Coordinates of C-alpha atoms in Angstrom, one line a residue:
X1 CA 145.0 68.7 160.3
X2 CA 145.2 71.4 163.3
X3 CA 148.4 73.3 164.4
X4 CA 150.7 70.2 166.1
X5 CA 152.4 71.2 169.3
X6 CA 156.2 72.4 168.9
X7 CA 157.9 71.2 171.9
X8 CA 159.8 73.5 173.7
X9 CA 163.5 72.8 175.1
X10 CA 167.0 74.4 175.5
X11 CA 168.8 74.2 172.1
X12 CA 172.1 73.0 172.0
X13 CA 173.8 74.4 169.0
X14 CA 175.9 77.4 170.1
X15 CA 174.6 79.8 167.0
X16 CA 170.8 79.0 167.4
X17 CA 169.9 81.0 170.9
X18 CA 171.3 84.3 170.0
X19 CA 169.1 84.3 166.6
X20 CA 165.8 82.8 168.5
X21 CA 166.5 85.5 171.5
X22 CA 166.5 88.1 168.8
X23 CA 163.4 86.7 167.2
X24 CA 161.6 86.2 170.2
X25 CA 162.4 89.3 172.2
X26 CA 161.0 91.1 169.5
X27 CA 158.0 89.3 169.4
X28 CA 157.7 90.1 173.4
X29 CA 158.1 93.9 173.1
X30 CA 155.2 94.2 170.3
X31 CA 153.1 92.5 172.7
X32 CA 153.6 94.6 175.2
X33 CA 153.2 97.9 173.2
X34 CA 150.1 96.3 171.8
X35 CA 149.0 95.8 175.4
X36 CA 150.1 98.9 176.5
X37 CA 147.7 100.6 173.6
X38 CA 144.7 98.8 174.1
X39 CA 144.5 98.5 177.6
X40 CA 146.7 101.3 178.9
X41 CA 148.7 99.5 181.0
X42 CA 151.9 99.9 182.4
X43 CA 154.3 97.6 182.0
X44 CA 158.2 97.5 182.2
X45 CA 160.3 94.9 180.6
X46 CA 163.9 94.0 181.5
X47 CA 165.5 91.3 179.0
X48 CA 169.5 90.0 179.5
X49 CA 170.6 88.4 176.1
X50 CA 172.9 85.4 176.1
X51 CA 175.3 87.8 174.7
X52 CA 175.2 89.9 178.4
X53 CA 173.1 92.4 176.6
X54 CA 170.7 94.0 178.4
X55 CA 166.7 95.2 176.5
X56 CA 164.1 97.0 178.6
X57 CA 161.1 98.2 177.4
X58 CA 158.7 100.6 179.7
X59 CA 155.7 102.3 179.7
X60 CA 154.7 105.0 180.2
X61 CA 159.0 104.6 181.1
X62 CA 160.7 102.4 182.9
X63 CA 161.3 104.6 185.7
X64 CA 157.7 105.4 186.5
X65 CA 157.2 102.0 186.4
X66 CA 159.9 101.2 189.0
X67 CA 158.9 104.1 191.2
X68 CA 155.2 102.6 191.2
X69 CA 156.8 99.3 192.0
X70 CA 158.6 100.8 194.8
X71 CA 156.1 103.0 196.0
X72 CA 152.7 100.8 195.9
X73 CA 150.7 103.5 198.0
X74 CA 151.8 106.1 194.6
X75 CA 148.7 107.4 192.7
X76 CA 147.8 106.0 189.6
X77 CA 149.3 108.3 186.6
X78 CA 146.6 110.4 185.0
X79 CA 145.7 108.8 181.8
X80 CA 143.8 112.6 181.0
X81 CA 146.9 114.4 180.6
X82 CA 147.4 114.1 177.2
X83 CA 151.1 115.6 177.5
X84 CA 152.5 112.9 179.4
X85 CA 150.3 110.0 177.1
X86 CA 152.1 111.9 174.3
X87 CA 155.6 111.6 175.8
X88 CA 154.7 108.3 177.0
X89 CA 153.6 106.7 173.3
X90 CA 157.2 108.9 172.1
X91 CA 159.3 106.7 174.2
X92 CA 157.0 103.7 173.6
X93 CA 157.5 104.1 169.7
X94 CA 161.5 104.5 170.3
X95 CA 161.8 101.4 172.0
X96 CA 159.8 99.4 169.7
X97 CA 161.8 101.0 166.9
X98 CA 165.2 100.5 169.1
X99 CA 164.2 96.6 169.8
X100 CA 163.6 95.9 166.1
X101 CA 166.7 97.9 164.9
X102 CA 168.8 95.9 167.4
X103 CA 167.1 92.8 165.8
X104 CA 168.1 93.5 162.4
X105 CA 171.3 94.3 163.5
X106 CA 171.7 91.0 164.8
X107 CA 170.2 88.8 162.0
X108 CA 172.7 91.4 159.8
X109 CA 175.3 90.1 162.2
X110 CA 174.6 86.1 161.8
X111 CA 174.4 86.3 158.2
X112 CA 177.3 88.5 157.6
X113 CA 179.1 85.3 159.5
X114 CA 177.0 83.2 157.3
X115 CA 178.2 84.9 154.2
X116 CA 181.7 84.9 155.4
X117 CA 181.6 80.8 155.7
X118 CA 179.3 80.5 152.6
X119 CA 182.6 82.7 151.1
X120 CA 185.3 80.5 152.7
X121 CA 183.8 77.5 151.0
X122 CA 183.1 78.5 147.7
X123 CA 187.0 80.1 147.8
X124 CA 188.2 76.2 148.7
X125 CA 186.0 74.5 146.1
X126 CA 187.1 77.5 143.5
X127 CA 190.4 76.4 144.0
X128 CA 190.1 72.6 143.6
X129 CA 188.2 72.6 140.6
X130 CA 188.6 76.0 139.4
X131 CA 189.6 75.2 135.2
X132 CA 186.3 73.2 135.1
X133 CA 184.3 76.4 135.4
X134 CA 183.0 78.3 132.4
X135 CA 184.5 82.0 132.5
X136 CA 181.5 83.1 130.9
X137 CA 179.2 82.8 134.4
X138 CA 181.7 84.4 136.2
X139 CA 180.7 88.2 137.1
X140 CA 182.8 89.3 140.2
X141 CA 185.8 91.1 139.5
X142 CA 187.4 89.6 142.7
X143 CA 186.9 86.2 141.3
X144 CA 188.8 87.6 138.4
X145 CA 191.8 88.8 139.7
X146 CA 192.0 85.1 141.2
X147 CA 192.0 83.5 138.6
X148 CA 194.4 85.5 136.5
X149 CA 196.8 85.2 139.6
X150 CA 196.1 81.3 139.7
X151 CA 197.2 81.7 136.5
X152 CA 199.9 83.4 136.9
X153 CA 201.2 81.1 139.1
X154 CA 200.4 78.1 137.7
X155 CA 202.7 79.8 134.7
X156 CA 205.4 80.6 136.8
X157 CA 205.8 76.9 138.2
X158 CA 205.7 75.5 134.4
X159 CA 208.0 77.6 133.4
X160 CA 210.6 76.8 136.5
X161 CA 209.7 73.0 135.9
X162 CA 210.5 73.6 132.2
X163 CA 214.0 75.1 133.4
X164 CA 214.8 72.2 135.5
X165 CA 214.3 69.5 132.9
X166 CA 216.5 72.0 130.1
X167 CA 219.2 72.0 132.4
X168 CA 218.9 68.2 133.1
X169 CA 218.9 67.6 129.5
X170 CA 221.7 70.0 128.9
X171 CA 223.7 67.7 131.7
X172 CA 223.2 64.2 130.5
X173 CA 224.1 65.5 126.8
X174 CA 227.7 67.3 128.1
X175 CA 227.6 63.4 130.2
X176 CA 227.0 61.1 127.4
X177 CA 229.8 63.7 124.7
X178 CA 232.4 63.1 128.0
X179 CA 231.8 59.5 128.2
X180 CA 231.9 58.8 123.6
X181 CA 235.0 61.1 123.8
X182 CA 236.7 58.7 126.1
X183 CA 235.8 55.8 125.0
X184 CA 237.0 57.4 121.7
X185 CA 240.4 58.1 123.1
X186 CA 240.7 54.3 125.2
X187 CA 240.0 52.6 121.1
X188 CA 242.5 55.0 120.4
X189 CA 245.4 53.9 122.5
X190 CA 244.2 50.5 122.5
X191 CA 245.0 50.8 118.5
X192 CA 248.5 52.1 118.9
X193 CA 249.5 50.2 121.1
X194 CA 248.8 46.9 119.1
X195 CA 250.2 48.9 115.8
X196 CA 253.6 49.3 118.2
X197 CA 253.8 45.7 119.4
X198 CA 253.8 44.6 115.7
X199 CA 256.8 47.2 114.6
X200 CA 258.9 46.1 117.4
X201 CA 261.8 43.7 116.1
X202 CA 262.1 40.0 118.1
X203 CA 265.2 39.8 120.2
X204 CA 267.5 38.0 118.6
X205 CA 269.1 33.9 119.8
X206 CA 271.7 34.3 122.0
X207 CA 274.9 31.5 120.9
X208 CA 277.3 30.6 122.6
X209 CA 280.8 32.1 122.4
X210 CA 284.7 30.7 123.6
X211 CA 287.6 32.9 123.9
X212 CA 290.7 31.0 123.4
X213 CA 293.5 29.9 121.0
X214 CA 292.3 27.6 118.2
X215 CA 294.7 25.1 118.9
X216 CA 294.2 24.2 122.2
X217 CA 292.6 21.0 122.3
X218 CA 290.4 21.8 125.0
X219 CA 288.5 24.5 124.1
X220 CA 285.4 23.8 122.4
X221 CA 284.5 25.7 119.4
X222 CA 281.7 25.0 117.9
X223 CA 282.2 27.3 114.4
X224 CA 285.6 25.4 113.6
X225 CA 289.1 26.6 114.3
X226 CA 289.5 30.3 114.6
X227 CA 292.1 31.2 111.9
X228 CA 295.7 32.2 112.8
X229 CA 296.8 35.9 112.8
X230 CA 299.5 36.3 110.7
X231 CA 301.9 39.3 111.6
X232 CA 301.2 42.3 110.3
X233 CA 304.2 44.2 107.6
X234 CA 306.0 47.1 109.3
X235 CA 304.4 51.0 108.1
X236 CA 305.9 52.1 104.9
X237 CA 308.2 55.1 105.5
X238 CA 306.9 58.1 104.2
X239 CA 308.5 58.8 100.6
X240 CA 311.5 61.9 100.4
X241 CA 313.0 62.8 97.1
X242 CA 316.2 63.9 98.0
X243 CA 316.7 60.4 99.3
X244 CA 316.2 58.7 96.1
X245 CA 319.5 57.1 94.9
X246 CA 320.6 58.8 91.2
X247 CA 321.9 56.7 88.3
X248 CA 325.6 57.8 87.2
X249 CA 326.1 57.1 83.9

């Protein structure tokens, strides 16, 4: 099978025509110095990046060039003179090594973005999986010192967690000692106060009572008649000796 046909059209992805500019104008400037060497023309190249970057490539310069543009009725340059061919292959050589170093600069540029993503990426999926990796296979020092600060962390929030659930258990112990204590006390006062309702002495029957003289006939008196109070003797006076009557014999 032969060389198929590569179609040619505008690419759409916002990264590609910087890098195939780079490519490409490179490519254009070689051929042109290869013309330029072989045939000994003179040819001037102007090239406007998508970046608003400006190329130009001339020999034997870009401003003889443009002066024999201007001037059509100029004489041709002496290809003899070995001075200006010199000078002329000097500035040649300086583009061509300017074009390519601007090149590599810019693939440098596209893959240091590259790298950057590649990095971003490789960070996130780190992160989510990161105790399933072998520490063995790991030889950057940066990814290192991420891990021990993961670490760290990861640490730092046990140990807080641990914290809360000490303090929680410390809470529903002083919770659960409050609530034995008074039901404790409640059994307690329910006990006395059961031992002091027994102790206590039963009110006694009320009977009925009648004032009144015993003999009256109509005064109820349901013990029998009251007995009659007989009067009391007079007080004895008190005894005196020199009262006491003598016996004359």
């Amino acid at each position: 099978m032969g060389r198929q046909r590569i179609e040619v059209h505008k690419l759409e992805k916002a990264s590609n025509p910087q890098v195939t500019f780079s490519k490409r104008r490179f490519g254009v400037f070689k051929k042109a110095s290869e013309l330029c060497t072989l045939s000994g023309a003179e040819i001037a190249l102007i090239v406007d990046s998508p970046a608003k970057k400006t190329y130009s490539f001339g020999y034997p310069s870009m401003e003889a060039v443009i002066d024999r543009y201007e001037n059509m009725n100029a004489p041709l340059a002496n290809n003899g003179n070995t001075e200006q061919l010199m000078e002329a292959a000097r500035r040649r050589q300086t583009h061509y090594l300017m074009a390519e170093l601007d090149a590599i600069n810019e693939d440098l540029h596209k893959e240091t973005l590259k790298r950057k993503v590649l990095n971003k990426k490789e960070k996130a999926g780190q992160t989510q999986n990161w105790y399933e990796r072998s520490v063995d296979c790991i030889n950057d020092k940066e990814q290192l010192n991420f891990f021990k600060n993961v670490l760290r962390e990861l640490g730092d929030m046990v140990a807080q967690h641990s914290e809360m659930l000490r303090q929680k258990q410390v809470g529903l112990m002083q919770q659960n000692a409050a609530m034995v204590q008074q039901a404790e006390l409640m059994q307690q006062n329910t006990t006395i106060g059961a031992i002091r309702d027994l102790m206590q002495p039963r009110a006694a029957a009320a009977r009925p009572f009648y004032r009144g003289n015993s003999s009256s006939s109509n005064v109820m008196n349901p013990y029998g008649p009251m007995p009659s109070s007989s009067p009391l003797p007079p007080p004895a006076e008190p005894w005196n000796p020199n009262l006491e009557s003598r016996q004359f014999f």
